[in-house]
mmCIF file of C-alpha atoms in Angstrom:
data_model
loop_
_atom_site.group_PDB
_atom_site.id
_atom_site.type_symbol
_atom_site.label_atom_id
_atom_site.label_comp_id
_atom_site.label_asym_id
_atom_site.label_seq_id
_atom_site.Cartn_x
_atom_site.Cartn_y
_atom_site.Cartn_z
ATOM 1 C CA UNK A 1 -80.080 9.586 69.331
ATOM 2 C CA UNK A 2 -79.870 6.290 67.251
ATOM 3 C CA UNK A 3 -80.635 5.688 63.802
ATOM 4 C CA UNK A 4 -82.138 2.570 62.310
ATOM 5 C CA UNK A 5 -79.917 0.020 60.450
ATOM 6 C CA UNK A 6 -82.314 -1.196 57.755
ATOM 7 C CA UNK A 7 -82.772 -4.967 56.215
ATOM 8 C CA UNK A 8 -82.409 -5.484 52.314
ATOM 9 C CA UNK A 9 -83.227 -8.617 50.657
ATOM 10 C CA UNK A 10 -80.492 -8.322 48.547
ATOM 11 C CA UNK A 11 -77.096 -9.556 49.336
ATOM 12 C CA UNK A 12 -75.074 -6.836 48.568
ATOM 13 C CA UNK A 13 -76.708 -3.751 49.815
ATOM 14 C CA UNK A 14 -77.119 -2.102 53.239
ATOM 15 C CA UNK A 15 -78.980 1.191 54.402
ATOM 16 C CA UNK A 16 -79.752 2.813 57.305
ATOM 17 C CA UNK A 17 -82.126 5.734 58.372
ATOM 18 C CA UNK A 18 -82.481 8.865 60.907
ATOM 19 C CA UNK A 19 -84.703 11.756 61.023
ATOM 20 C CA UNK A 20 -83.355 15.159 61.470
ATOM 21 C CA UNK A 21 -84.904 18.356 62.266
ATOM 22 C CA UNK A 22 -83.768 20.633 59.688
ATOM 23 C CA UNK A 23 -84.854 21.546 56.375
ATOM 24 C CA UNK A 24 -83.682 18.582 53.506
ATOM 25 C CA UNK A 25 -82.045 21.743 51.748
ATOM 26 C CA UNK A 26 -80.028 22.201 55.176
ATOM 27 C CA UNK A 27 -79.250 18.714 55.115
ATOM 28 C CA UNK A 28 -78.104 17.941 51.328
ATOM 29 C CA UNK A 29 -75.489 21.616 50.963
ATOM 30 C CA UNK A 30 -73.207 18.754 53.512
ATOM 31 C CA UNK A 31 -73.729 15.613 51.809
ATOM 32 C CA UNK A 32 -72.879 17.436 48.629
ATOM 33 C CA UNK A 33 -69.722 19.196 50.229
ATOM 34 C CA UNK A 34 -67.209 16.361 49.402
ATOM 35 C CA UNK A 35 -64.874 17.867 52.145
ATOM 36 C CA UNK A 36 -67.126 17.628 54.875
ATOM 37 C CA UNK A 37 -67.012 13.720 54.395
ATOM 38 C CA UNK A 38 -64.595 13.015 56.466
ATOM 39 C CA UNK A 39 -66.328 14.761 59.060
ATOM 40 C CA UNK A 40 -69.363 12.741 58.588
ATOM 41 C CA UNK A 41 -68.124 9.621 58.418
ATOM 42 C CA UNK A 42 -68.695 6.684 61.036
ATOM 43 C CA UNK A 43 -65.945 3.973 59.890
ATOM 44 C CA UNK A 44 -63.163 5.913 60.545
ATOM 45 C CA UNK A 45 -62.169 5.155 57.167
ATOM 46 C CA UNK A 46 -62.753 8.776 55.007
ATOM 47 C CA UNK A 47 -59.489 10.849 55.863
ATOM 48 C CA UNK A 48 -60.625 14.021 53.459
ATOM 49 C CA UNK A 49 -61.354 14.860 50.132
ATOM 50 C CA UNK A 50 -57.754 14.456 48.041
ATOM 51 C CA UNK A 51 -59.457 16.550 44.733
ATOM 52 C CA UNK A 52 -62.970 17.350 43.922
ATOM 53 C CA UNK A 53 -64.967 20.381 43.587
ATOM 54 C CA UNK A 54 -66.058 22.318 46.640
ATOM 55 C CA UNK A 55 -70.145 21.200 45.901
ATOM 56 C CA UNK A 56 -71.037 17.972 43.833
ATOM 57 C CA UNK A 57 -73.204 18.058 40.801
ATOM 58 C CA UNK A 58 -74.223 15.632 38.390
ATOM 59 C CA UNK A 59 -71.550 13.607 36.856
ATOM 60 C CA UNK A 60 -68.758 15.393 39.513
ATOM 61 C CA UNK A 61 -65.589 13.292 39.680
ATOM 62 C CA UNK A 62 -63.429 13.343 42.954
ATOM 63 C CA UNK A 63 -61.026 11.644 44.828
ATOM 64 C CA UNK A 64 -61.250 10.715 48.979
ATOM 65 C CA UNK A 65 -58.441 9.628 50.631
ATOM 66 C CA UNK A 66 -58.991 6.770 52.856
ATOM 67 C CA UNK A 67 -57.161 4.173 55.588
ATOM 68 C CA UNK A 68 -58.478 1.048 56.309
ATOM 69 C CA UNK A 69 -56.515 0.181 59.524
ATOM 70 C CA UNK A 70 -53.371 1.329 58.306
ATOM 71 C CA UNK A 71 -52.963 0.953 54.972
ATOM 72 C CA UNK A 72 -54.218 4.383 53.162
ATOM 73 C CA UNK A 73 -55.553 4.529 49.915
ATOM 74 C CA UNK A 74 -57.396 6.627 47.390
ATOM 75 C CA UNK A 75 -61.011 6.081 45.771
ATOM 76 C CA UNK A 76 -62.049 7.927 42.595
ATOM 77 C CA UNK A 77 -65.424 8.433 42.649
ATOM 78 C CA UNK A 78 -68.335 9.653 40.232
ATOM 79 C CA UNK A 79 -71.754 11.221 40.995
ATOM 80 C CA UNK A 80 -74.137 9.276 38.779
ATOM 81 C CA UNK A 81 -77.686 10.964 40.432
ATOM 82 C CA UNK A 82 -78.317 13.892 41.850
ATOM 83 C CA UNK A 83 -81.512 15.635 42.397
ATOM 84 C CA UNK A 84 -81.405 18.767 44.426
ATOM 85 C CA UNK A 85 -82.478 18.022 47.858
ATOM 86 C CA UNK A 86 -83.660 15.082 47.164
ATOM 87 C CA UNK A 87 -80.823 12.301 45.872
ATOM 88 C CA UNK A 88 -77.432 12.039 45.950
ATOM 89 C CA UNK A 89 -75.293 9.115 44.795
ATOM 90 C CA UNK A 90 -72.020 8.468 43.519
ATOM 91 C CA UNK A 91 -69.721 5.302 42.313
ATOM 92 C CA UNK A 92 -66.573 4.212 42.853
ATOM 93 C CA UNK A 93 -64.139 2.906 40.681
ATOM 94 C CA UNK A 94 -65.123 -0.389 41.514
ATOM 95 C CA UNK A 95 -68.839 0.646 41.449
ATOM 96 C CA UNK A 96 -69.481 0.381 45.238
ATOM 97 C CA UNK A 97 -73.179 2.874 44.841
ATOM 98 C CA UNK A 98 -73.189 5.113 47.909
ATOM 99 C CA UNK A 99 -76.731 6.598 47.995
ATOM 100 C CA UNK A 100 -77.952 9.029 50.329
ATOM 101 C CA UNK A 101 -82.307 9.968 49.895
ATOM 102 C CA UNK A 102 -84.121 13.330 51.521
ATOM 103 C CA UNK A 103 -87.863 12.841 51.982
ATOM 104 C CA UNK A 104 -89.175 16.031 53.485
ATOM 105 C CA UNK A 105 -91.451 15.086 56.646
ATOM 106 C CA UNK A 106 -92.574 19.029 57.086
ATOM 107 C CA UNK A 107 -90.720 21.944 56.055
ATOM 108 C CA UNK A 108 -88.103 21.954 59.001
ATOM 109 C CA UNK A 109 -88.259 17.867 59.349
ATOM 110 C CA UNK A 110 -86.537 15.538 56.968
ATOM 111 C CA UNK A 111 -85.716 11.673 57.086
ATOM 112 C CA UNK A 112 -82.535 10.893 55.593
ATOM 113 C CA UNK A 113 -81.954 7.064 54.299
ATOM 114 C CA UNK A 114 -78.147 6.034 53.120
ATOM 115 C CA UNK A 115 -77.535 2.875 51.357
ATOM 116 C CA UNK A 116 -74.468 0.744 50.128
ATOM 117 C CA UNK A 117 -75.349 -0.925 47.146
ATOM 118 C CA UNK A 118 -72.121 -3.496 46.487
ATOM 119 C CA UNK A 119 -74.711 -5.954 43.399
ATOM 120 C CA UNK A 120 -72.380 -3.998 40.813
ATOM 121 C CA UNK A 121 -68.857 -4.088 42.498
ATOM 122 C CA UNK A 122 -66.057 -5.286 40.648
ATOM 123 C CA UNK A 123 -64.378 -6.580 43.914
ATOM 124 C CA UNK A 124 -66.535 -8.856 45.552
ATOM 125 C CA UNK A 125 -64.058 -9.733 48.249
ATOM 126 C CA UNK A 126 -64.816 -6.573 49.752
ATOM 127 C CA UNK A 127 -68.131 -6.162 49.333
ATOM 128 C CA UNK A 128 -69.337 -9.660 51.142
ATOM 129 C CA UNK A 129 -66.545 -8.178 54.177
ATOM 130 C CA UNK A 130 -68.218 -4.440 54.308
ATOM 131 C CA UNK A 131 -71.934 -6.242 54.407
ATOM 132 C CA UNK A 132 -71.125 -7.212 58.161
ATOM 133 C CA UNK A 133 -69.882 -3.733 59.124
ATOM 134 C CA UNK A 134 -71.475 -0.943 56.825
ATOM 135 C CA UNK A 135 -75.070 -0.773 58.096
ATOM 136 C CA UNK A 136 -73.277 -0.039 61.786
ATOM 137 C CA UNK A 137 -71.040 2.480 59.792
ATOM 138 C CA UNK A 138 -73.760 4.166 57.999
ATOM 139 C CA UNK A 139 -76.111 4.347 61.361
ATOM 140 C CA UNK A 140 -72.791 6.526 62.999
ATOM 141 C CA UNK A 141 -72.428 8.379 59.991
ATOM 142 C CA UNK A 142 -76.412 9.611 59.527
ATOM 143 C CA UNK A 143 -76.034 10.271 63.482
ATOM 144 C CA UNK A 144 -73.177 12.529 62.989
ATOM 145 C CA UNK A 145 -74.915 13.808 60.086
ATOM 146 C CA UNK A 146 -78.316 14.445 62.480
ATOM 147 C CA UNK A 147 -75.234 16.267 64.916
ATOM 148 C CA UNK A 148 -73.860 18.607 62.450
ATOM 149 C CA UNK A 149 -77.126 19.478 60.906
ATOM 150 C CA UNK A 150 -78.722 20.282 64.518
ATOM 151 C CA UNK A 151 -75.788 22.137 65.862
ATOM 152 C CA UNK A 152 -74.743 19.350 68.667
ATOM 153 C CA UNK A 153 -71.238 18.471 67.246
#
């Protein structure tokens, strides 16, 4: 069970893409649950969700706690789209766009595409370091996503 680490033309952003047999309903109730990001997450980096609400919305503010190696910090973040099933993105305070897209295949088959969109980040020291690492992040993550969804992990 792999999922596809997809090329952009642009120099900041990164994506990758899985199909998973459940319903995209199914599918977006996690990626809206802040506090099952952590469980989601192929870095390593998410450690859980420090304040948030229990489902995101549209213009939902919350905070993840994170480590990179061993230095933990905390990123505020903002939903800035959400359509129901369909789109869900949010920014962080330095504008890092985390974007996650449902396209229903059938009614029990969806293909779910994440992308990291760094064009807008305020830190670009980061961004040009996460380029190298995030599609390989994102491809673990959507498989761990395919895992919870399916009932194998």
């Amino acid at each position: 069970m792999k999922a596809e680490i997809l090329e952009s033309p642009l120099p900041f952003v990164t994506g990758a893409r899985i199909v998973i047999d459940a319903p995209a309903s199914k599918i977006f109730d996690l990626l809206a649950n802040p506090r099952m990001h952590s469980k989601l997450d192929g870095s390593g980096m998410v450690q859980g969700v420090l304040r948030g609400p229990a489902r995101l919305g549209p213009g939902a503010k919350f905070v993840m706690s994170m480590k990179l190696k061993y230095l933990p910090y905390l990123v505020p973040s903002t939903v800035v789209e959400f359509r129901e099933d369909e789109v869900i993105a949010w920014a962080t305070v330095t504008n890092q766009i985390w974007r996650y897209e449902l396209r229903a295949i059938d009614a029990n088959t969806t293909e779910v595409t994440e992308w990291s969109d760094g064009s807008d980040n305020r830190f670009k020291p980061a961004v040009r370091s996460n380029v190298k690492w995030s599609g390989k992040a994102m491809a673990k993550s959507l498989v761990k996503l395919k895992k919870a969804v399916e009932g194998g992990g």
